[in-house]
Amino acid sequence: MLDIATDGRTWLLTGPRSSYALRLTENDELLHLHWGPRITLADAEYLAARQELPYWPFEAPVDGHEEYPVEGGPRFTRPALSVRTEERRGTEWTFQEYEADGDELRLRFLDDGLRITLHYRMRDDVVERWVTLANEGTTVELLRADSATWTLPRREESWRLSQLHGRWAAESRLARGELTYGEKVIGSRRGHTGHQHLPWVALDTDATEEHGEVYGCALGWSGSWRIAVAQLPDARVQITGGAGYDESGLLRLEAGGTFTTPVFAGLWSDGGHGGASRAWHAYQRAYVIPDADRDRPVLFNSWEATEFDISEEQQRALAERAAAIGVELFVVDDGWFGARTSDRAGLGDWTPNPDRFPEGLKPLADQVHALGMQFGIWVEPEMVNPDSELYRAHPDWAQFQPGRKRTELRNQLVLNLARPDVQEYLWEKLDALLSSAPIDYVKWDFNRCFTDAGWPGEEYPQKLWVEHVHAYYALLDRLRAAHPGVAFESCSGGGGRIDLGVMSRTDQVWTSDNTDPLDRLAIQHGFSHIHPARVMAAWVTDSPNNQLNGRVSSLRFRFVSAMAGVLGVGGDLTRWSDEELAEAREWVELYKEIKPVVQRGDLYRLRPPSGGMSAVQYVHGDEVVVLACLQAQHYGEPLPPLRLRGLDPAAIYECRETGELYRGVVLLHHGLRTGLRGDFDAKVVHLRRM
Ligand code: DGJ
């Protein structure tokens, strides 16, 4: 809902539980008024009438209050917009008009020929904000154009900042600490979202998992980015974020040129960190993730089983076993194309390797379908190996700086996707590939960061950072439109490209290359603070873990850990014993039963993974699923019962497995005894309200 004051200068956006208000002063300063519980327009006008901007030597009165601080004039905070023309730098805007369009508010400003439009859209309790810039005058260089600046209310207590940090094989781990004066900056200067930070922050003063106020902000951009959280000298906190890591220049807009920033979404919740996560999940399922009402199938992926050493016969053998344990989607990972027998060759040549798949992929895809599964393949279109047909034909299609060496990481270079000829090549190859065989699923990987992002011959080469992302999105959009039955997974050496931007064009994401079931609990715990189980792919792989740490764990523990997201199997099934395959079949069957609850339900983090027992719970309609994992029991002491959440206290719940009856109020207040013991024990409890 959008309310507008009669003078047309105070606006109020309202969702089911929260409101957001802003106003324009007579000097065309756009000031923040409110972000928090629902208020009325009269409340917003009251706040507007009493807003104080006291004069203080060496400070700017508007600092800490502006919705979108531009560079120039008496402002000392980080500018969200920084532009320059040949003559000057900075912005001095005048307000033109507002447009109200359902739940979307557009505020239009003008500075000479540069039109600046701030967009606000309320989607449930998530405020989406973005900016469009349209140049109608002389050439303007966008040094920086953030999507939004968020302002928090003043509080006596210190703010705490939560972030999701990591690195390869250790993504999305939660860190929480006190915010102090100055700025905390997270981001990526790597050309992709990166493993190092998910583009999300949350701020609270004293929230717990289920109580208290939490402010969250998440950016939808899959290239380099930056979020800066600033505590200003008067303790006010603002959060500014957008595309690009620094101010070295995003784009140059000639007359007629436009740029639309990515969406920077904000959410206020008074339901603690758990309530905030559930609101983020509901928002993504409703507005971001394509076809979120369709549950994702259980998949098998061949990577950890075979790595590059693949053959059609061996994939057929794996497919037979995968089908026998109940897998629904069989994915051939890296190694099926070009001269790709190792990571040294083949990227760029997207046709089946003639020795490995002499008749192409169709015979294998047909067999997989005959086994009752969907068929998927791996690609990494944005890359090229110097040892490839593509690179030999077009060495200038890679990103490079003239006269400098071309840095190879994993023996590969990044293609310059900003070039229309590269875009067209990839479209033709991928379209032909998806037409060549009945392919239902594409795992789209990205295995190295930008290092030599040059574009010889181009007048404004740094635009490739932005244009690469736009071209990647456009290619995905075009492929999805041409092949509507094909689902896409975003992967970047695990979780290196996970954000709201990629989430709006892919069906699930590869959470991490770390498939160790214990490490995964912490990775998944962090991930769940922003993204839902519906997109979080998790595989059961071999024990001892052959990729990372040699850890031995039971099949039970591995399955329960992976069942918290979109279940997959990634072990070498040709080496699993008959007993292991039979047990796996039972777990897969159980997962299929609980899948709608896990993938569509509300998530409650009952206990974080911190050494003993951790547990998550999902509630969907009358159904409840609890996944509990015990790392280690100590002193033989029985584990304290798990107090469930989100249940009807007056209801009776029946355990689907044992038929045992539980009372809602008892589960809420006294808890559920799991019976877990020893090391690496785990359990699934599936209840239904009677
Ligand atoms: C990195 C991915 O994260 C892995 O799952 C696998 O697909 C390899 N790339 C293949 O090269």
XYZ file of C-alpha atoms and ligand atoms in Angstrom, residues 168 195 301 303-304 308 333-335 340 343 378 380 410 412 443 445-447 489 491-495 510 512-513 539 547, ligand 1:
41
model
C 36.065 -21.363 -1.310
C 32.725 -16.673 -1.945
C 25.766 -35.229 -9.806
C 31.577 -34.679 -10.181
C 32.906 -36.167 -6.965
C 37.264 -35.511 -15.400
C 29.254 -32.670 -14.566
C 32.479 -31.363 -16.134
C 34.345 -33.408 -18.765
C 38.072 -31.625 -21.689
C 41.075 -28.711 -16.398
C 27.408 -28.890 -16.617
C 30.972 -22.918 -17.833
C 42.632 -23.006 -13.155
C 41.493 -20.590 -17.906
C 24.516 -26.439 -14.000
C 29.598 -22.767 -13.356
C 32.091 -19.879 -13.063
C 35.475 -20.941 -11.764
C 21.651 -23.991 -11.301
C 27.414 -22.437 -9.369
C 30.726 -20.679 -9.031
C 33.231 -23.145 -7.645
C 30.491 -23.829 -5.083
C 28.796 -20.742 -3.664
C 25.287 -24.910 -5.561
C 29.512 -24.991 -1.604
C 32.075 -27.418 -2.984
C 24.764 -33.595 -1.827
C 37.563 -33.898 -1.623
C 33.305 -26.384 -9.514
C 31.969 -26.876 -9.039
O 31.602 -26.251 -7.851
C 32.022 -28.389 -8.897
O 30.815 -28.878 -8.375
C 32.305 -28.980 -10.250
O 31.240 -28.695 -11.116
C 33.611 -28.427 -10.803
N 33.618 -26.997 -10.801
C 33.826 -28.921 -12.207
O 34.909 -28.340 -12.818
